[in-house]
PDB file of C-alpha atoms in Angstrom:
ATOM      1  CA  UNK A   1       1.221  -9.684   1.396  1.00 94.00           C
ATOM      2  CA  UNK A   2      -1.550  -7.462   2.976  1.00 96.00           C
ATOM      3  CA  UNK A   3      -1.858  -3.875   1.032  1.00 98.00           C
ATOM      4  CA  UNK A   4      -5.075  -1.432   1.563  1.00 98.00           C
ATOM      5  CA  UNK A   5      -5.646   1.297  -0.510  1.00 98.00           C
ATOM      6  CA  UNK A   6      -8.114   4.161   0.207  1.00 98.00           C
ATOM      7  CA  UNK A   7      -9.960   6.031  -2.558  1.00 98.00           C
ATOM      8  CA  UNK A   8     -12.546   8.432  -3.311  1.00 97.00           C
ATOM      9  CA  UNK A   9     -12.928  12.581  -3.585  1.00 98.00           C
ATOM     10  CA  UNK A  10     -10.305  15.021  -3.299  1.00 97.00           C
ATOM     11  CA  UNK A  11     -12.526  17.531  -2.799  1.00 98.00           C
ATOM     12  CA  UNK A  12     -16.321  18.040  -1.259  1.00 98.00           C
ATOM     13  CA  UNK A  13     -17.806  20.862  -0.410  1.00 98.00           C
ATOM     14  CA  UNK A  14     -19.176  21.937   3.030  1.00 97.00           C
ATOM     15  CA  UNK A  15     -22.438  20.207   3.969  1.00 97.00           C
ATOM     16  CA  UNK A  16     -21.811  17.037   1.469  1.00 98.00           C
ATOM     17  CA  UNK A  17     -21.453  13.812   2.282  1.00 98.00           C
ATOM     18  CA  UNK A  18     -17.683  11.782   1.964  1.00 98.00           C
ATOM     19  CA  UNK A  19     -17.453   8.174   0.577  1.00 98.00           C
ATOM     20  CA  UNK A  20     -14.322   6.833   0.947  1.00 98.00           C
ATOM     21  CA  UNK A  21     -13.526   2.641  -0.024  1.00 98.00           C
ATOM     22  CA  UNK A  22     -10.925   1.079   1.073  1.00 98.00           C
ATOM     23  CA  UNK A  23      -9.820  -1.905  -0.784  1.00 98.00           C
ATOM     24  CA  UNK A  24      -7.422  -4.433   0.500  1.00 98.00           C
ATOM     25  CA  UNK A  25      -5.761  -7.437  -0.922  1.00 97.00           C
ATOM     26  CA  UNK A  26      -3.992 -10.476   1.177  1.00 96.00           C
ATOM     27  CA  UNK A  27      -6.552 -11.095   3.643  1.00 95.00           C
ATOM     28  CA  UNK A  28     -10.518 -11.332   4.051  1.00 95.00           C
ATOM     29  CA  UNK A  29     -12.953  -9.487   6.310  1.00 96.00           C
ATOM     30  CA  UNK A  30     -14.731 -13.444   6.725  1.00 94.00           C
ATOM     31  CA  UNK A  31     -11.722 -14.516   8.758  1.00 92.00           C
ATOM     32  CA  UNK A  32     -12.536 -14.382  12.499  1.00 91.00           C
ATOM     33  CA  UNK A  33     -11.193 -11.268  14.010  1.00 93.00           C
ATOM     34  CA  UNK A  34     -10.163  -9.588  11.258  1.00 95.00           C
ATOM     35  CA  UNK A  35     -10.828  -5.565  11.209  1.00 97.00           C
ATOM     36  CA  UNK A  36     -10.362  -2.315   8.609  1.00 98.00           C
ATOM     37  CA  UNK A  37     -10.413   0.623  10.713  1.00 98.00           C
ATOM     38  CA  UNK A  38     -10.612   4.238   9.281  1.00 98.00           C
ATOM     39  CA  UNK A  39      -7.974   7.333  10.943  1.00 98.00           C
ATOM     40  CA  UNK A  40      -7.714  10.556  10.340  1.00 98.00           C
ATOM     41  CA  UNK A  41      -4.580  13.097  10.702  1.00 98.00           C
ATOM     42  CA  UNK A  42      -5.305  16.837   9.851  1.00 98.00           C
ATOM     43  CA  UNK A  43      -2.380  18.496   8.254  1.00 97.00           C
ATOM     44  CA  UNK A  44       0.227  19.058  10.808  1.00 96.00           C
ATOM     45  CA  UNK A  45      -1.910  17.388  13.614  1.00 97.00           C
ATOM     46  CA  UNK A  46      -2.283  13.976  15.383  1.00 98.00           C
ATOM     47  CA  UNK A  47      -4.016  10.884  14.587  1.00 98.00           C
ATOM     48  CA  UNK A  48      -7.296  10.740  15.466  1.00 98.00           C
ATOM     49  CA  UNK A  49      -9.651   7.247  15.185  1.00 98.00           C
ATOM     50  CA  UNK A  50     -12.829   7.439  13.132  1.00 98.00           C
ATOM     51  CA  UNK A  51     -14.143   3.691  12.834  1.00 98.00           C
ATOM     52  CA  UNK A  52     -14.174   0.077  12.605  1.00 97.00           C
ATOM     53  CA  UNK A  53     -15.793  -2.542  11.317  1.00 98.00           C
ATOM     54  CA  UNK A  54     -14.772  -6.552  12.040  1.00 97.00           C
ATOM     55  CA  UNK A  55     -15.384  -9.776  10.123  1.00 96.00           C
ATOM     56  CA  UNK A  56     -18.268 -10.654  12.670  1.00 94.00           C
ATOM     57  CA  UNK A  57     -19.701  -7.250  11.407  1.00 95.00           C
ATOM     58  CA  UNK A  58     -19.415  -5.714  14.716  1.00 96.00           C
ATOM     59  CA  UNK A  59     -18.913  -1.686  14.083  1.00 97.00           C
ATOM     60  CA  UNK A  60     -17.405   0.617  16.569  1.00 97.00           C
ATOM     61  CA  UNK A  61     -17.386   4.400  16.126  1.00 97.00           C
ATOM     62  CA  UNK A  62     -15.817   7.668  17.529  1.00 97.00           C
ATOM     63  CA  UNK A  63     -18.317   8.935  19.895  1.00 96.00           C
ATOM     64  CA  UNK A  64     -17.659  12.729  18.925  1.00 96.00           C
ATOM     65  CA  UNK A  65     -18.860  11.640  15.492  1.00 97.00           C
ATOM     66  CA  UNK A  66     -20.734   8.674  16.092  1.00 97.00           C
ATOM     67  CA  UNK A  67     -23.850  10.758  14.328  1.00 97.00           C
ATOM     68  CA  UNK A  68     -22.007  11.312  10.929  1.00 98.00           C
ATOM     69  CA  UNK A  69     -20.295   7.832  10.360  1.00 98.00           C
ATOM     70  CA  UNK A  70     -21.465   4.505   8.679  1.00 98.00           C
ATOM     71  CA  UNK A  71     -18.821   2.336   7.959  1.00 98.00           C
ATOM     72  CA  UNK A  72     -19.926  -0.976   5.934  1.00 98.00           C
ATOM     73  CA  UNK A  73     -18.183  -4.049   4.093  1.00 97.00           C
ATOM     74  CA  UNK A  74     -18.371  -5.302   0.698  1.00 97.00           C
ATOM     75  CA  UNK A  75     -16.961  -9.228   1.054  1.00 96.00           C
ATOM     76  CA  UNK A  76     -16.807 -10.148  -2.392  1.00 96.00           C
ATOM     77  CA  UNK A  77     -15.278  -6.893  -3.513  1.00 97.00           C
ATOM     78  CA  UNK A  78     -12.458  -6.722  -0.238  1.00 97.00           C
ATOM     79  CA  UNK A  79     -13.488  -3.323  -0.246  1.00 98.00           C
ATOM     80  CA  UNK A  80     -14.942  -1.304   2.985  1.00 98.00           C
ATOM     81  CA  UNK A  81     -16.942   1.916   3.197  1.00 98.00           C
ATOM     82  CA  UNK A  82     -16.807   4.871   5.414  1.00 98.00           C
ATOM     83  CA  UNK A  83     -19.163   7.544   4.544  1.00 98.00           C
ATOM     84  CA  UNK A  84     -19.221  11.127   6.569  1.00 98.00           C
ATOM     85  CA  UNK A  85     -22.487  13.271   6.347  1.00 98.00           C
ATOM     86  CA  UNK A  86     -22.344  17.132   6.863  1.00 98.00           C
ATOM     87  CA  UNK A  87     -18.789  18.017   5.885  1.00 98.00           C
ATOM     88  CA  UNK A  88     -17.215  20.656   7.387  1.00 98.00           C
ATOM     89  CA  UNK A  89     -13.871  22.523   6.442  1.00 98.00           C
ATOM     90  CA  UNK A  90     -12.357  20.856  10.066  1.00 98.00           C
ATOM     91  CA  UNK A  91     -13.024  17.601   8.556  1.00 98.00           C
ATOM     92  CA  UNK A  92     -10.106  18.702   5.853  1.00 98.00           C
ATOM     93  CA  UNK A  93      -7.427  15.738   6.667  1.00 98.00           C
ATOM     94  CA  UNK A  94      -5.737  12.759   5.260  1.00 98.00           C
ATOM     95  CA  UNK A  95      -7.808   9.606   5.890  1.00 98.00           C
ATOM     96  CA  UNK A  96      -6.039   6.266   6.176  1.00 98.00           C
ATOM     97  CA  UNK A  97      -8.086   2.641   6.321  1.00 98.00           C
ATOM     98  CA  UNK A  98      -5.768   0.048   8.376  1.00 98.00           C
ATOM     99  CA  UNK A  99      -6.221  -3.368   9.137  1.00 97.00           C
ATOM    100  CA  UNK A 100      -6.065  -4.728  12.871  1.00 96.00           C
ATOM    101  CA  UNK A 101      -6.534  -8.127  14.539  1.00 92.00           C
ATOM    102  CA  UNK A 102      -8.533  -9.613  17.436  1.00 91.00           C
ATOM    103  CA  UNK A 103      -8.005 -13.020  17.372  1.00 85.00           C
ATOM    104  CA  UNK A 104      -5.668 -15.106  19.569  1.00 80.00           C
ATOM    105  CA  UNK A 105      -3.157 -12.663  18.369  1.00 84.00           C
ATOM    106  CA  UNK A 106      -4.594  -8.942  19.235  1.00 90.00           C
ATOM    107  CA  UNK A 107      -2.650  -6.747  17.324  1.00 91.00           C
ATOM    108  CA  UNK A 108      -3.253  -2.806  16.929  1.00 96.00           C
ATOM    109  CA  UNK A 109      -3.237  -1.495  13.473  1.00 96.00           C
ATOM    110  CA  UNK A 110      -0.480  -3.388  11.662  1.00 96.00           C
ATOM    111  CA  UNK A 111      -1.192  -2.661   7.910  1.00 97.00           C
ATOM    112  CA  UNK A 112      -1.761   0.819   6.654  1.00 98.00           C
ATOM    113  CA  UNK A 113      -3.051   2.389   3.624  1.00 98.00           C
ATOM    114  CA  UNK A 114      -1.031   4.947   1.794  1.00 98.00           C
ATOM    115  CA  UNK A 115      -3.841   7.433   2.757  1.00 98.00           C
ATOM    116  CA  UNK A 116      -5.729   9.675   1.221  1.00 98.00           C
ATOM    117  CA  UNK A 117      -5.973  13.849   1.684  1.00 98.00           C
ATOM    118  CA  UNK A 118      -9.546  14.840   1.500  1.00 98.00           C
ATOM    119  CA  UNK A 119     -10.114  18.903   1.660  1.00 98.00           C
ATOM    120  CA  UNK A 120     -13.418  20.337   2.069  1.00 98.00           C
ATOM    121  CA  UNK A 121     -14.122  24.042   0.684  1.00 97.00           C
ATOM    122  CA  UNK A 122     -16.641  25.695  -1.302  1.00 95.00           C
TER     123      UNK A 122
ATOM    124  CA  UNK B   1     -12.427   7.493  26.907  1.00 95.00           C
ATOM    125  CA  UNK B   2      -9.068   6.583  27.207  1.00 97.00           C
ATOM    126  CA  UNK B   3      -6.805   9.964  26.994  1.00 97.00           C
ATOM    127  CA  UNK B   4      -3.386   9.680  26.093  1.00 98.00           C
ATOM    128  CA  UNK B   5      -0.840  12.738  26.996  1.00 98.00           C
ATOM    129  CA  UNK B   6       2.552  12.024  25.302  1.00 98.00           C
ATOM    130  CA  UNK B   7       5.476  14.294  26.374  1.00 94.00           C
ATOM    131  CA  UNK B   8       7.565  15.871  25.485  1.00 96.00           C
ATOM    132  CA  UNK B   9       5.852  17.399  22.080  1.00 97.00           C
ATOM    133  CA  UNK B  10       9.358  17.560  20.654  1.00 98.00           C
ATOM    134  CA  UNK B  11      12.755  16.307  21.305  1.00 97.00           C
ATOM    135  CA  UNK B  12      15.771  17.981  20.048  1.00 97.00           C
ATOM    136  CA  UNK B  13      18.412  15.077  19.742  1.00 97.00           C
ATOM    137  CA  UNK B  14      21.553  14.012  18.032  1.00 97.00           C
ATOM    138  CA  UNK B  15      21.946  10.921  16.158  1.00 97.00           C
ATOM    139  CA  UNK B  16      23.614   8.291  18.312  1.00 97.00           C
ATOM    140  CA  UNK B  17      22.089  10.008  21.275  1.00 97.00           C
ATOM    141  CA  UNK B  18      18.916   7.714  23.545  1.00 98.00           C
ATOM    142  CA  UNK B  19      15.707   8.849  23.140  1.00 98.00           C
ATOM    143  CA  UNK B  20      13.111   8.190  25.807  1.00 98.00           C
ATOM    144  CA  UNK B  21       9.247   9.255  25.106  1.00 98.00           C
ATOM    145  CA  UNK B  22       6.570   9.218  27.667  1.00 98.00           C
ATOM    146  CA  UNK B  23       3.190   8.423  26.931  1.00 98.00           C
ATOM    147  CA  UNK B  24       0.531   8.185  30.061  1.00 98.00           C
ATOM    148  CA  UNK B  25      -3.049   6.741  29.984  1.00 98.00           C
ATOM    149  CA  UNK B  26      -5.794   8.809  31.718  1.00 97.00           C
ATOM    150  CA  UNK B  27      -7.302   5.674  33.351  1.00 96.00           C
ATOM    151  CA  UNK B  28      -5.082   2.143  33.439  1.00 95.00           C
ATOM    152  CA  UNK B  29      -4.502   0.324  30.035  1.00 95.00           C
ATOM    153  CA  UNK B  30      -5.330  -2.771  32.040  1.00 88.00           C
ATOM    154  CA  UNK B  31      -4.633  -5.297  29.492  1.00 91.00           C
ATOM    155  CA  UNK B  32      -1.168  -3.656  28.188  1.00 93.00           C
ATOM    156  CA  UNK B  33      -2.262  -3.313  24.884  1.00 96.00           C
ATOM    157  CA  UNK B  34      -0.551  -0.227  24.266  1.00 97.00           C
ATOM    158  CA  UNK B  35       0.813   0.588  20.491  1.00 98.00           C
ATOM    159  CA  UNK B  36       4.265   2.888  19.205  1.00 98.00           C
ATOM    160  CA  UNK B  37       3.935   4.243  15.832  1.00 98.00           C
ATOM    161  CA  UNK B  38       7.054   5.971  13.857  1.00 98.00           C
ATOM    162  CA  UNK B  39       5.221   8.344  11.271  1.00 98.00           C
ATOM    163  CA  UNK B  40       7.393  10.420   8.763  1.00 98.00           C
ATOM    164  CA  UNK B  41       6.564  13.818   6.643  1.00 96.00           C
ATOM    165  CA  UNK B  42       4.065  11.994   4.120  1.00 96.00           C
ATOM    166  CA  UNK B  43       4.049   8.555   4.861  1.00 98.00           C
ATOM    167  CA  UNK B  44       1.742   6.467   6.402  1.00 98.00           C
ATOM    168  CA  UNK B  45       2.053   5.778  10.215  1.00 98.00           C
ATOM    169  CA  UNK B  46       4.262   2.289  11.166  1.00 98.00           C
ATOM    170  CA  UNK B  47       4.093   0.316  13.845  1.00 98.00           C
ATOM    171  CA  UNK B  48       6.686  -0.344  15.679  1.00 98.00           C
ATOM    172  CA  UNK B  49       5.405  -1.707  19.104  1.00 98.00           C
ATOM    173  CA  UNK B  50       2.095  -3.967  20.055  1.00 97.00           C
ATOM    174  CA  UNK B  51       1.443  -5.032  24.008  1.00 96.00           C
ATOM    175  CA  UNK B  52       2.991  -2.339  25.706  1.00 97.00           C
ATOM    176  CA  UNK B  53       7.020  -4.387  24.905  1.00 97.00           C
ATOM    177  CA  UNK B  54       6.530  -6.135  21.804  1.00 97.00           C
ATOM    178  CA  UNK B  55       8.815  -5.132  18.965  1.00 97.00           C
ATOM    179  CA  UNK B  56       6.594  -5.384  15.098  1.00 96.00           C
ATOM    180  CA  UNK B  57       7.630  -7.688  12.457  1.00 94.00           C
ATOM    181  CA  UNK B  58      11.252  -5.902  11.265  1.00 96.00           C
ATOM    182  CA  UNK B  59      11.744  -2.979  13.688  1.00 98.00           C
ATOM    183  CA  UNK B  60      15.265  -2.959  15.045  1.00 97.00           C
ATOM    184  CA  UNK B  61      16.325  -3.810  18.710  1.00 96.00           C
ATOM    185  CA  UNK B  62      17.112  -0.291  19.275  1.00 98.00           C
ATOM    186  CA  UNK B  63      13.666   0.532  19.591  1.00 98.00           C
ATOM    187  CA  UNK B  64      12.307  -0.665  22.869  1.00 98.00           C
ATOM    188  CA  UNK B  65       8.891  -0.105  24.752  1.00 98.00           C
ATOM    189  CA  UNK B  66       8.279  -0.851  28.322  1.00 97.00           C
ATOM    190  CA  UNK B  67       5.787   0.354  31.234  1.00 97.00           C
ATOM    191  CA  UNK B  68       2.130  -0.675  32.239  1.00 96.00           C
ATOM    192  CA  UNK B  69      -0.969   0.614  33.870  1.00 95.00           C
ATOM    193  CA  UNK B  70      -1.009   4.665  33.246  1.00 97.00           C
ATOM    194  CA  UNK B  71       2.831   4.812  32.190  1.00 98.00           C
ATOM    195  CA  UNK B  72       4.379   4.045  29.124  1.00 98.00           C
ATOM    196  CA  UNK B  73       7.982   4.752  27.732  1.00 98.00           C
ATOM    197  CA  UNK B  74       9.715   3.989  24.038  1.00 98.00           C
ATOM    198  CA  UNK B  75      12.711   4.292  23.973  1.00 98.00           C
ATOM    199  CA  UNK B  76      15.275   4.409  21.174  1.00 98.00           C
ATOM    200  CA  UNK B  77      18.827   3.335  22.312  1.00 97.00           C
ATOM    201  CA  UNK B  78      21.177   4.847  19.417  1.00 97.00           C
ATOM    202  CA  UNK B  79      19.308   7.300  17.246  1.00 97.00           C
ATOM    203  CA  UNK B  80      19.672   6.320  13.596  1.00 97.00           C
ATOM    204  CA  UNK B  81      19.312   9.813  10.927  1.00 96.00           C
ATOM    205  CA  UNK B  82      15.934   7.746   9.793  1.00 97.00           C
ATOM    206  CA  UNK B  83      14.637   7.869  13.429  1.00 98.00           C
ATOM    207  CA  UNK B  84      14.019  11.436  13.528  1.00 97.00           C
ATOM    208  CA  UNK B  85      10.262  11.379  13.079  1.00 98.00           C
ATOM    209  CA  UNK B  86       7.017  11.984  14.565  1.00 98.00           C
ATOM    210  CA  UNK B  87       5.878   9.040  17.111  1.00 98.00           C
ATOM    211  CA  UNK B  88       2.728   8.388  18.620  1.00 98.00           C
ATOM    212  CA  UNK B  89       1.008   5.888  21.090  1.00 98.00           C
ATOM    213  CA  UNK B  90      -2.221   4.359  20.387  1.00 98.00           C
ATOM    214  CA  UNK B  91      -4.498   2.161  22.957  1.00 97.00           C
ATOM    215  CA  UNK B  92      -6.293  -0.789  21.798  1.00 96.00           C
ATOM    216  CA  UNK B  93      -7.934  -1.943  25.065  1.00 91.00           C
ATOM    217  CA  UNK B  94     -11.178  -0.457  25.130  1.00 91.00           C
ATOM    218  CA  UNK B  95     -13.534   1.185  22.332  1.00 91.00           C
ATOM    219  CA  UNK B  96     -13.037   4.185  21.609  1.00 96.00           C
ATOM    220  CA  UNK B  97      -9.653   3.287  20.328  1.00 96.00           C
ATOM    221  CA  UNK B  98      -7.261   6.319  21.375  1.00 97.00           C
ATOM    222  CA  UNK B  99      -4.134   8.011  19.746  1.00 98.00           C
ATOM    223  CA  UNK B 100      -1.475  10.267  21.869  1.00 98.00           C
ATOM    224  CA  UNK B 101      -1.094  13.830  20.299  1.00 98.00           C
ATOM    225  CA  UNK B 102       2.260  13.115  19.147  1.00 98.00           C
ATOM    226  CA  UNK B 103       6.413  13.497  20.275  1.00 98.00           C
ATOM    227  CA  UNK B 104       8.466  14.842  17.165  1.00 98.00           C
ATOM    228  CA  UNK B 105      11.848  13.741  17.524  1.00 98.00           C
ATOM    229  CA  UNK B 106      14.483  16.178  15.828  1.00 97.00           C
ATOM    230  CA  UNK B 107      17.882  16.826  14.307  1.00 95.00           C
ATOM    231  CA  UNK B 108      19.367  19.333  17.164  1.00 92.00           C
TER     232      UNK B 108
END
């Protein structure tokens, strides 16, 4: 059974950087194409793709914030880590980590986190 | 970048009525791999369809997606009271991966 679970603040204020972890149970990010992908969805708006990072360690990012994003994996801890630099009350959303597939199956995002709502304010 | 335009934003339907949403690619998804989600008030997105057609592990027959190239459809034959949600498309051909903005579906 494959569950992710996204944690980290509730609140940052404007200028700060965002960590968020997601940690997952029921599969591992050393399979071959295995990949936890971060989304975002403002309140009352659409989804909107941040990052991704894949077992081979290959890392794709959202070009509009390409410049603000690391995302990084933790193998032994089935965790990965998105951080945002330079926060901005815009960024205020709920982000969700997801888990997608590129093997001989390519699959979209399949499992989802519960998400978490992240509001930035001073 | 792959743009997505779904239409219509919202669709006023009765349960047991068909609902048919329209999502179209700005350039051709040339491998098909287009993606439905069903997203409701608080919850997490689902998915519902992978490769354009192919219904997710557990989503009932009535849901249905179909189209290729620039043009995609889902539709839902017989709405169900737990259909009325939001629904998006997603493509996962080419990086940047790319969401639609979105068709609410609604009690009329």
């Amino acid at each position: 059974q494959i569950t992710l679970k996204e944690s980290g603040p509730t609140l940052v204020k404007p200028t700060q950087t965002l960590t968020l972890t997601c940690t997952f149970s029921g599969f591992s990010l050393t399979t071959g194409g295995v990949g936890v992908g971060w989304i975002r969805q403002p309140p009352g708006k659409a989804l909107e793709w941040l990052a991704i990072i894949y077992s081979n360690d290959d890392k794709r990012y959202s070009p509009s914030l390409r410049s603000r994003l690391t995302i990084t994996k933790d193998t032994s801890k089935n965790q990965v880590v998105l951080t945002m630099t330079n926060m901005d009350p815009v960024d205020t959303a709920t982000y969700y980590c997801a888990h997608r597939m590129v093997a001989q199956l390519v699959l979209p995002f399949n499992y989802w986190g519960q998400g978490t709502l992240v509001t930035v304010s001073s | 970048e792959i743009v997505l335009t779904q239409s219509p934003g919202t669709l006023s339907l009765s349960p047991g009525e068909r609902a048919t949403l329209s999502c179209r690619a700005s350039q051709s998804v040339t491998t098909n791999y287009l993606a439905w989600y069903q997203q409701k008030p608080g919850q997490a997105p689902r998915l519902l369809i992978y490769g354009a057609s192919s219904r997710a592990t557990g989503i009932p027959d009535r849901f249905s997606g179909s189209g290729s190239g620039t043009d995609f459809t889902l539709t839902i034959s017989r709405l169900e009271p737990e259909d009325f949600a939001a629904y998006y498309c997603q493509q996962y051909d080419s990086s940047p991966l790319t969401f639609g903005g979105g068709t609410k579906v609604e009690i009329k």
